[in-house]
Amino acid sequence: MSQPLKSEVKAGLDAWLAAAGFPFFKPLPLPGDVSPRRYTRLVGPDGGSAILATYPPEIRGTCTRFLCTTALLEQAGVPVPRVLASSCDEGWMLVEDLGPQTLAEWGQGRPWNELQPYFERALELVDRIGRIPVERVEGLNPRLGGELLRKELTQTWDLFLQPRALTGGERLTRALSAALDAICANLDAETPVSCHRDFMVRNLMLVSGDLIVLDHQDLRLGPPAYDLASLLNDTLFPPSGVEEALLARASFEPVSYHRAAAQRTLKAIGTYASFALRGADRHLPLVPPTLGRCLAHLAQVPESAPLVSDLAEAWAAVLGSEC
């Protein structure tokens, strides 16, 4: 739960909100993970609402980047939340309230004939993001290149795989490490495009039949298939036929997609483990299916395909668990 604001800070915030058109409101703190950024739903006496994002001093730069990426995505025809007011010097931003449910939450338990149109729409948005000129994106955030891709996997290795002896014996450990190095190197060799970086169903809101893209401040250059790999391998896992149909509509080589998806799923498991160690364990149920997706993608790329049988044996206990 957020700490109460100091009286002088609250007075400044109240004055700023009044100037932005929210002089009277009821604050409703929203849950988050482990980011120092905090969100609060502000509900006015007339029932109108907005979302207040509060950025502490150590991440004030994120506020400025959010404004920049908002403009870039709007110009590219990608729907994003409207910024109603901002003061990045103070660490405050007011954005439109899009409701309580993400596509991930809305889609739980629904049949794929209902979900597929929204995934097809999301694929259109991936294409629009990827067409943003690289010169407008480079410099916003570090490129998602080989070094960063491999560094992300180090967290998974250290926090999840090795503590559970999931890298197997010495031979498999060396072979898996080398395969991951090669996958990241091959992704690095691809011509980078603009990527949302976390284009997943938990960052998509379903509003009036369309999708609105959240949490876009990490927009950066990365592998062309990375956003599609994020979309198809998080929370709502499409069956193989749907996945293949969406991949066929995209302009990516299948091996590039499977490399990006193998890296992304393995990286996500490290993120879930890190969150759990810091007290946010609500993503742990995603670990077994995400690891299963990772194994399936590793089987589709030449760098790791020879290891899949041994990995399936080493990972069997996790794949069959509910974490």
Tab-separated table of C-alpha atoms in Angstrom:
chain	number	residue	atom	x	y	z
A	1	MET	CA	0.000	0.000	0.000
A	2	SER	CA	1.254	3.490	-0.854
A	3	GLN	CA	2.603	5.648	1.933
A	4	PRO	CA	0.521	8.758	2.769
A	5	LEU	CA	1.758	11.920	1.068
A	6	LYS	CA	3.418	14.622	3.132
A	7	SER	CA	1.017	17.495	3.762
A	8	GLU	CA	2.906	19.983	1.592
A	9	VAL	CA	3.130	17.474	-1.267
A	10	LYS	CA	-0.558	16.652	-0.968
A	11	ALA	CA	-1.446	20.347	-1.011
A	12	GLY	CA	0.569	20.801	-4.201
A	13	LEU	CA	-1.012	17.722	-5.759
A	14	ASP	CA	-4.520	18.862	-4.810
A	15	ALA	CA	-3.900	22.257	-6.413
A	16	TRP	CA	-2.502	20.640	-9.551
A	17	LEU	CA	-5.461	18.252	-9.818
A	18	ALA	CA	-7.900	21.121	-9.353
A	19	ALA	CA	-6.232	22.970	-12.214
A	20	ALA	CA	-6.552	19.798	-14.298
A	21	GLY	CA	-10.286	19.614	-13.611
A	22	PHE	CA	-10.311	17.211	-10.645
A	23	PRO	CA	-10.902	19.473	-7.614
A	24	PHE	CA	-12.956	16.877	-5.727
A	25	PHE	CA	-12.321	13.188	-5.935
A	26	LYS	CA	-12.201	9.919	-4.043
A	27	PRO	CA	-8.802	8.181	-4.374
A	28	LEU	CA	-8.796	4.404	-4.933
A	29	PRO	CA	-5.243	2.935	-4.941
A	30	LEU	CA	-4.690	0.343	-7.654
A	31	PRO	CA	-2.572	-2.789	-7.225
A	32	GLY	CA	0.817	-2.992	-8.888
A	33	ASP	CA	3.844	-5.248	-8.924
A	34	VAL	CA	7.229	-4.058	-7.741
A	35	SER	CA	7.742	-0.877	-9.737
A	36	PRO	CA	8.141	2.274	-7.619
A	37	ARG	CA	5.545	3.908	-9.874
A	38	ARG	CA	2.085	4.014	-8.263
A	39	TYR	CA	-1.384	4.308	-9.776
A	40	THR	CA	-4.532	5.710	-8.164
A	41	ARG	CA	-8.022	5.853	-9.625
A	42	LEU	CA	-9.589	9.254	-8.929
A	43	VAL	CA	-13.398	9.219	-8.868
A	44	GLY	CA	-15.203	12.544	-8.969
A	45	PRO	CA	-18.613	13.359	-7.447
A	46	ASP	CA	-20.239	13.077	-10.874
A	47	GLY	CA	-18.888	9.555	-11.335
A	48	GLY	CA	-16.181	10.610	-13.768
A	49	SER	CA	-12.741	9.140	-13.183
A	50	ALA	CA	-9.116	9.312	-14.250
A	51	ILE	CA	-5.901	7.521	-13.361
A	52	LEU	CA	-3.146	9.333	-11.471
A	53	ALA	CA	0.353	7.960	-12.045
A	54	THR	CA	2.913	9.003	-9.431
A	55	TYR	CA	6.609	8.784	-10.321
A	56	PRO	CA	9.110	9.025	-7.431
A	57	PRO	CA	12.319	10.989	-8.061
A	58	GLU	CA	14.420	7.984	-9.110
A	59	ILE	CA	12.183	7.251	-12.122
A	60	ARG	CA	11.078	10.748	-13.181
A	61	GLY	CA	12.662	10.127	-16.567
A	62	THR	CA	10.030	7.446	-17.188
A	63	CYS	CA	7.339	10.135	-17.013
A	64	THR	CA	9.049	12.150	-19.756
A	65	ARG	CA	9.523	9.057	-21.925
A	66	PHE	CA	5.844	8.166	-21.538
A	67	LEU	CA	4.886	11.549	-22.989
A	68	CYS	CA	7.301	11.034	-25.877
A	69	THR	CA	6.158	7.496	-26.665
A	70	THR	CA	2.513	8.569	-26.373
A	71	ALA	CA	3.093	11.094	-29.159
A	72	LEU	CA	4.984	8.603	-31.340
A	73	LEU	CA	2.311	5.925	-31.025
A	74	GLU	CA	-0.556	8.334	-31.605
A	75	GLN	CA	1.149	9.533	-34.790
A	76	ALA	CA	1.523	5.898	-35.873
A	77	GLY	CA	-2.203	5.246	-35.409
A	78	VAL	CA	-1.770	3.092	-32.303
A	79	PRO	CA	-4.501	3.757	-29.693
A	80	VAL	CA	-3.031	4.686	-26.296
A	81	PRO	CA	-4.500	6.293	-23.151
A	82	ARG	CA	-5.005	10.043	-23.476
A	83	VAL	CA	-2.775	12.109	-21.209
A	84	LEU	CA	-5.075	14.609	-19.485
A	85	ALA	CA	-2.357	16.510	-17.617
A	86	SER	CA	1.261	16.021	-16.614
A	87	SER	CA	3.966	17.517	-14.441
A	88	CYS	CA	7.031	15.336	-14.806
A	89	ASP	CA	9.075	17.704	-12.634
A	90	GLU	CA	6.751	16.835	-9.774
A	91	GLY	CA	6.273	13.219	-10.897
A	92	TRP	CA	2.544	13.424	-11.620
A	93	MET	CA	0.558	12.376	-14.649
A	94	LEU	CA	-3.187	12.142	-15.154
A	95	VAL	CA	-4.442	9.788	-17.875
A	96	GLU	CA	-7.864	8.660	-18.985
A	97	ASP	CA	-9.428	5.779	-17.102
A	98	LEU	CA	-10.012	2.862	-19.469
A	99	GLY	CA	-11.758	0.642	-16.942
A	100	PRO	CA	-10.826	-2.243	-14.678
A	101	GLN	CA	-10.102	-5.116	-17.115
A	102	THR	CA	-7.252	-5.867	-19.454
A	103	LEU	CA	-7.687	-8.177	-22.441
A	104	ALA	CA	-5.944	-10.843	-20.346
A	105	GLU	CA	-8.584	-10.600	-17.627
A	106	TRP	CA	-11.519	-10.311	-20.012
A	107	GLY	CA	-10.309	-13.247	-22.072
A	108	GLN	CA	-9.870	-15.802	-19.289
A	109	GLY	CA	-11.971	-18.854	-20.077
A	110	ARG	CA	-13.379	-17.487	-23.336
A	111	PRO	CA	-13.257	-19.652	-26.464
A	112	TRP	CA	-10.684	-18.804	-29.105
A	113	ASN	CA	-13.294	-17.946	-31.709
A	114	GLU	CA	-14.101	-14.931	-29.484
A	115	LEU	CA	-10.476	-14.067	-28.760
A	116	GLN	CA	-8.960	-14.471	-32.211
A	117	PRO	CA	-10.364	-11.213	-33.712
A	118	TYR	CA	-8.680	-9.234	-30.940
A	119	PHE	CA	-5.390	-11.015	-31.558
A	120	GLU	CA	-5.719	-10.184	-35.238
A	121	ARG	CA	-6.282	-6.542	-34.310
A	122	ALA	CA	-3.270	-6.693	-31.998
A	123	LEU	CA	-1.212	-8.020	-34.907
A	124	GLU	CA	-2.176	-4.909	-36.887
A	125	LEU	CA	-0.927	-2.750	-34.004
A	126	VAL	CA	2.350	-4.697	-33.876
A	127	ASP	CA	2.825	-3.853	-37.546
A	128	ARG	CA	2.108	-0.158	-36.960
A	129	ILE	CA	4.575	-0.008	-34.086
A	130	GLY	CA	7.219	-1.768	-36.157
A	131	ARG	CA	6.839	0.847	-38.909
A	132	ILE	CA	7.722	3.796	-36.644
A	133	PRO	CA	10.972	5.143	-38.135
A	134	VAL	CA	13.966	3.817	-36.227
A	135	GLU	CA	15.576	7.236	-36.002
A	136	ARG	CA	12.625	8.446	-33.925
A	137	VAL	CA	12.983	5.601	-31.438
A	138	GLU	CA	16.721	5.002	-31.069
A	139	GLY	CA	17.988	6.831	-28.020
A	140	LEU	CA	14.720	6.547	-26.093
A	141	ASN	CA	15.805	3.306	-24.420
A	142	PRO	CA	18.714	0.883	-24.862
A	143	ARG	CA	18.329	-1.342	-27.903
A	144	LEU	CA	17.016	-4.838	-27.216
A	145	GLY	CA	20.128	-6.345	-28.763
A	146	GLY	CA	22.131	-9.454	-28.067
A	147	GLU	CA	23.806	-8.199	-24.904
A	148	LEU	CA	20.559	-7.122	-23.233
A	149	LEU	CA	18.671	-10.211	-24.419
A	150	ARG	CA	21.319	-12.459	-22.886
A	151	LYS	CA	21.493	-10.395	-19.696
A	152	GLU	CA	17.752	-10.869	-19.204
A	153	LEU	CA	18.206	-14.629	-19.344
A	154	THR	CA	20.876	-14.455	-16.640
A	155	GLN	CA	18.169	-13.526	-14.128
A	156	THR	CA	16.162	-16.614	-15.092
A	157	TRP	CA	19.280	-18.774	-14.894
A	158	ASP	CA	20.270	-17.461	-11.462
A	159	LEU	CA	16.838	-17.194	-9.815
A	160	PHE	CA	14.949	-20.100	-11.329
A	161	LEU	CA	16.832	-22.654	-13.416
A	162	GLN	CA	19.947	-23.292	-11.348
A	163	PRO	CA	18.336	-23.180	-7.870
A	164	ARG	CA	15.972	-25.938	-9.048
A	165	ALA	CA	18.683	-27.933	-10.876
A	166	LEU	CA	16.818	-27.343	-14.159
A	167	THR	CA	19.968	-26.902	-16.233
A	168	GLY	CA	20.687	-30.621	-15.891
A	169	GLY	CA	24.159	-32.090	-15.571
A	170	GLU	CA	27.370	-30.381	-16.583
A	171	ARG	CA	27.073	-31.357	-20.251
A	172	LEU	CA	23.498	-30.084	-20.617
A	173	THR	CA	24.307	-26.940	-18.642
A	174	ARG	CA	27.125	-26.023	-21.027
A	175	ALA	CA	25.094	-26.916	-24.101
A	176	LEU	CA	22.044	-24.912	-22.963
A	177	SER	CA	24.143	-21.863	-22.133
A	178	ALA	CA	25.813	-22.015	-25.548
A	179	ALA	CA	22.450	-22.423	-27.287
A	180	LEU	CA	21.013	-19.383	-25.507
A	181	ASP	CA	24.104	-17.372	-26.449
A	182	ALA	CA	23.597	-18.350	-30.084
A	183	ILE	CA	19.865	-17.566	-30.056
A	184	CYS	CA	20.523	-14.088	-28.677
A	185	ALA	CA	23.367	-13.519	-31.137
A	186	ASN	CA	21.137	-14.464	-34.070
A	187	LEU	CA	18.376	-12.153	-32.837
A	188	ASP	CA	20.975	-9.406	-32.531
A	189	ALA	CA	21.998	-9.942	-36.176
A	190	GLU	CA	18.506	-9.115	-37.437
A	191	THR	CA	17.792	-5.563	-38.605
A	192	PRO	CA	16.061	-3.949	-35.611
A	193	VAL	CA	12.662	-2.269	-35.738
A	194	SER	CA	10.597	-0.285	-33.269
A	195	CYS	CA	9.184	-2.511	-30.499
A	196	HIS	CA	6.755	-1.826	-27.684
A	197	ARG	CA	8.928	-4.156	-25.554
A	198	ASP	CA	6.038	-5.572	-23.437
A	199	PHE	CA	3.290	-6.021	-26.013
A	200	MET	CA	1.246	-8.588	-24.106
A	201	VAL	CA	-2.427	-9.088	-23.331
A	202	ARG	CA	-1.890	-7.705	-19.815
A	203	ASN	CA	-0.964	-4.403	-21.476
A	204	LEU	CA	-3.972	-4.281	-23.808
A	205	MET	CA	-7.326	-2.831	-22.763
A	206	LEU	CA	-10.536	-3.759	-24.568
A	207	VAL	CA	-12.546	-0.553	-24.890
A	208	SER	CA	-15.617	-0.127	-27.113
A	209	GLY	CA	-14.556	-3.051	-29.274
A	210	ASP	CA	-11.013	-1.824	-29.867
A	211	LEU	CA	-7.680	-2.344	-28.150
A	212	ILE	CA	-5.822	0.395	-26.264
A	213	VAL	CA	-2.103	-0.123	-25.650
A	214	LEU	CA	-0.744	0.486	-22.136
A	215	ASP	CA	2.691	0.746	-20.532
A	216	HIS	CA	4.528	1.840	-23.658
A	217	GLN	CA	7.298	3.953	-22.116
A	218	ASP	CA	9.881	1.227	-22.863
A	219	LEU	CA	9.465	1.604	-26.641
A	220	ARG	CA	12.823	0.772	-28.222
A	221	LEU	CA	14.546	-0.942	-31.133
A	222	GLY	CA	14.564	-4.726	-31.075
A	223	PRO	CA	14.143	-7.917	-33.106
A	224	PRO	CA	11.296	-7.638	-35.659
A	225	ALA	CA	9.302	-10.576	-34.246
A	226	TYR	CA	9.738	-9.635	-30.594
A	227	ASP	CA	6.358	-7.934	-30.028
A	228	LEU	CA	4.502	-10.787	-31.724
A	229	ALA	CA	6.411	-13.248	-29.542
A	230	SER	CA	5.311	-11.266	-26.473
A	231	LEU	CA	1.678	-11.189	-27.594
A	232	LEU	CA	1.327	-14.910	-28.309
A	233	ASN	CA	3.190	-16.214	-25.265
A	234	ASP	CA	1.711	-14.424	-22.262
A	235	THR	CA	-1.325	-15.333	-20.123
A	236	LEU	CA	-3.697	-16.257	-22.982
A	237	PHE	CA	-1.790	-18.956	-24.838
A	238	PRO	CA	-3.249	-19.544	-28.309
A	239	PRO	CA	-3.596	-23.114	-29.567
A	240	SER	CA	-1.096	-24.109	-32.244
A	241	GLY	CA	-3.544	-23.602	-35.110
A	242	VAL	CA	-4.318	-20.032	-34.065
A	243	GLU	CA	-0.641	-19.302	-33.455
A	244	GLU	CA	0.287	-20.624	-36.898
A	245	ALA	CA	-2.488	-18.613	-38.562
A	246	LEU	CA	-1.355	-15.389	-36.903
A	247	LEU	CA	2.270	-16.095	-37.737
A	248	ALA	CA	1.294	-16.719	-41.366
A	249	ARG	CA	-0.329	-13.266	-41.485
A	250	ALA	CA	2.828	-11.626	-40.173
A	251	SER	CA	5.897	-10.970	-42.290
A	252	PHE	CA	8.373	-12.729	-40.007
A	253	GLU	CA	10.389	-15.827	-40.744
A	254	PRO	CA	9.110	-18.609	-38.447
A	255	VAL	CA	12.598	-19.313	-37.078
A	256	SER	CA	12.972	-15.633	-36.114
A	257	TYR	CA	9.650	-15.746	-34.304
A	258	HIS	CA	10.542	-18.945	-32.451
A	259	ARG	CA	13.924	-17.514	-31.398
A	260	ALA	CA	12.264	-14.364	-30.063
A	261	ALA	CA	9.562	-16.397	-28.323
A	262	ALA	CA	12.089	-18.759	-26.723
A	263	GLN	CA	14.013	-15.791	-25.321
A	264	ARG	CA	10.881	-13.922	-24.254
A	265	THR	CA	9.267	-16.852	-22.431
A	266	LEU	CA	12.446	-17.770	-20.604
A	267	LYS	CA	12.987	-14.128	-19.673
A	268	ALA	CA	9.394	-13.898	-18.376
A	269	ILE	CA	9.968	-16.803	-15.990
A	270	GLY	CA	12.900	-14.940	-14.450
A	271	THR	CA	10.701	-11.865	-14.078
A	272	TYR	CA	7.993	-13.891	-12.312
A	273	ALA	CA	10.610	-15.404	-9.997
A	274	SER	CA	12.065	-11.989	-9.212
A	275	PHE	CA	8.614	-10.570	-8.436
A	276	ALA	CA	7.843	-13.524	-6.159
A	277	LEU	CA	11.063	-13.035	-4.216
A	278	ARG	CA	9.958	-9.447	-3.592
A	279	GLY	CA	6.517	-10.493	-2.383
A	280	ALA	CA	4.461	-10.241	-5.592
A	281	ASP	CA	3.669	-13.867	-6.374
A	282	ARG	CA	0.460	-13.577	-8.404
A	283	HIS	CA	2.225	-14.520	-11.642
A	284	LEU	CA	3.555	-17.847	-10.380
A	285	PRO	CA	0.660	-19.831	-11.944
A	286	LEU	CA	1.993	-18.672	-15.318
A	287	VAL	CA	5.352	-20.388	-14.795
A	288	PRO	CA	4.493	-23.968	-15.918
A	289	PRO	CA	2.629	-22.994	-19.126
A	290	THR	CA	5.251	-20.367	-19.972
A	291	LEU	CA	8.057	-22.881	-19.493
A	292	GLY	CA	6.126	-25.290	-21.686
A	293	ARG	CA	5.858	-22.650	-24.389
A	294	CYS	CA	9.593	-22.011	-24.071
A	295	LEU	CA	10.358	-25.690	-24.604
A	296	ALA	CA	8.129	-25.794	-27.682
A	297	HIS	CA	9.915	-22.792	-29.192
A	298	LEU	CA	13.367	-24.161	-28.357
A	299	ALA	CA	12.386	-27.248	-30.358
A	300	GLN	CA	11.811	-25.085	-33.443
A	301	VAL	CA	15.234	-23.435	-33.675
A	302	PRO	CA	18.445	-25.179	-34.753
A	303	GLU	CA	20.527	-23.797	-31.875
A	304	SER	CA	18.519	-25.652	-29.217
A	305	ALA	CA	16.469	-28.356	-30.942
A	306	PRO	CA	19.011	-31.129	-30.140
A	307	LEU	CA	18.643	-30.344	-26.406
A	308	VAL	CA	14.871	-30.440	-26.140
A	309	SER	CA	14.528	-34.092	-25.170
A	310	ASP	CA	16.994	-33.684	-22.303
A	311	LEU	CA	15.414	-30.378	-21.260
A	312	ALA	CA	11.943	-31.935	-21.209
A	313	GLU	CA	13.243	-34.531	-18.786
A	314	ALA	CA	15.036	-31.947	-16.633
A	315	TRP	CA	11.991	-29.655	-16.548
A	316	ALA	CA	9.351	-32.370	-16.105
A	317	ALA	CA	8.633	-31.597	-12.456
A	318	VAL	CA	7.936	-27.920	-13.162
A	319	LEU	CA	6.000	-28.557	-16.359
A	320	GLY	CA	3.675	-30.874	-14.464
A	321	SER	CA	3.236	-28.617	-11.433
A	322	GLU	CA	0.918	-25.751	-10.569
A	323	CYS	CA	3.662	-23.638	-8.935
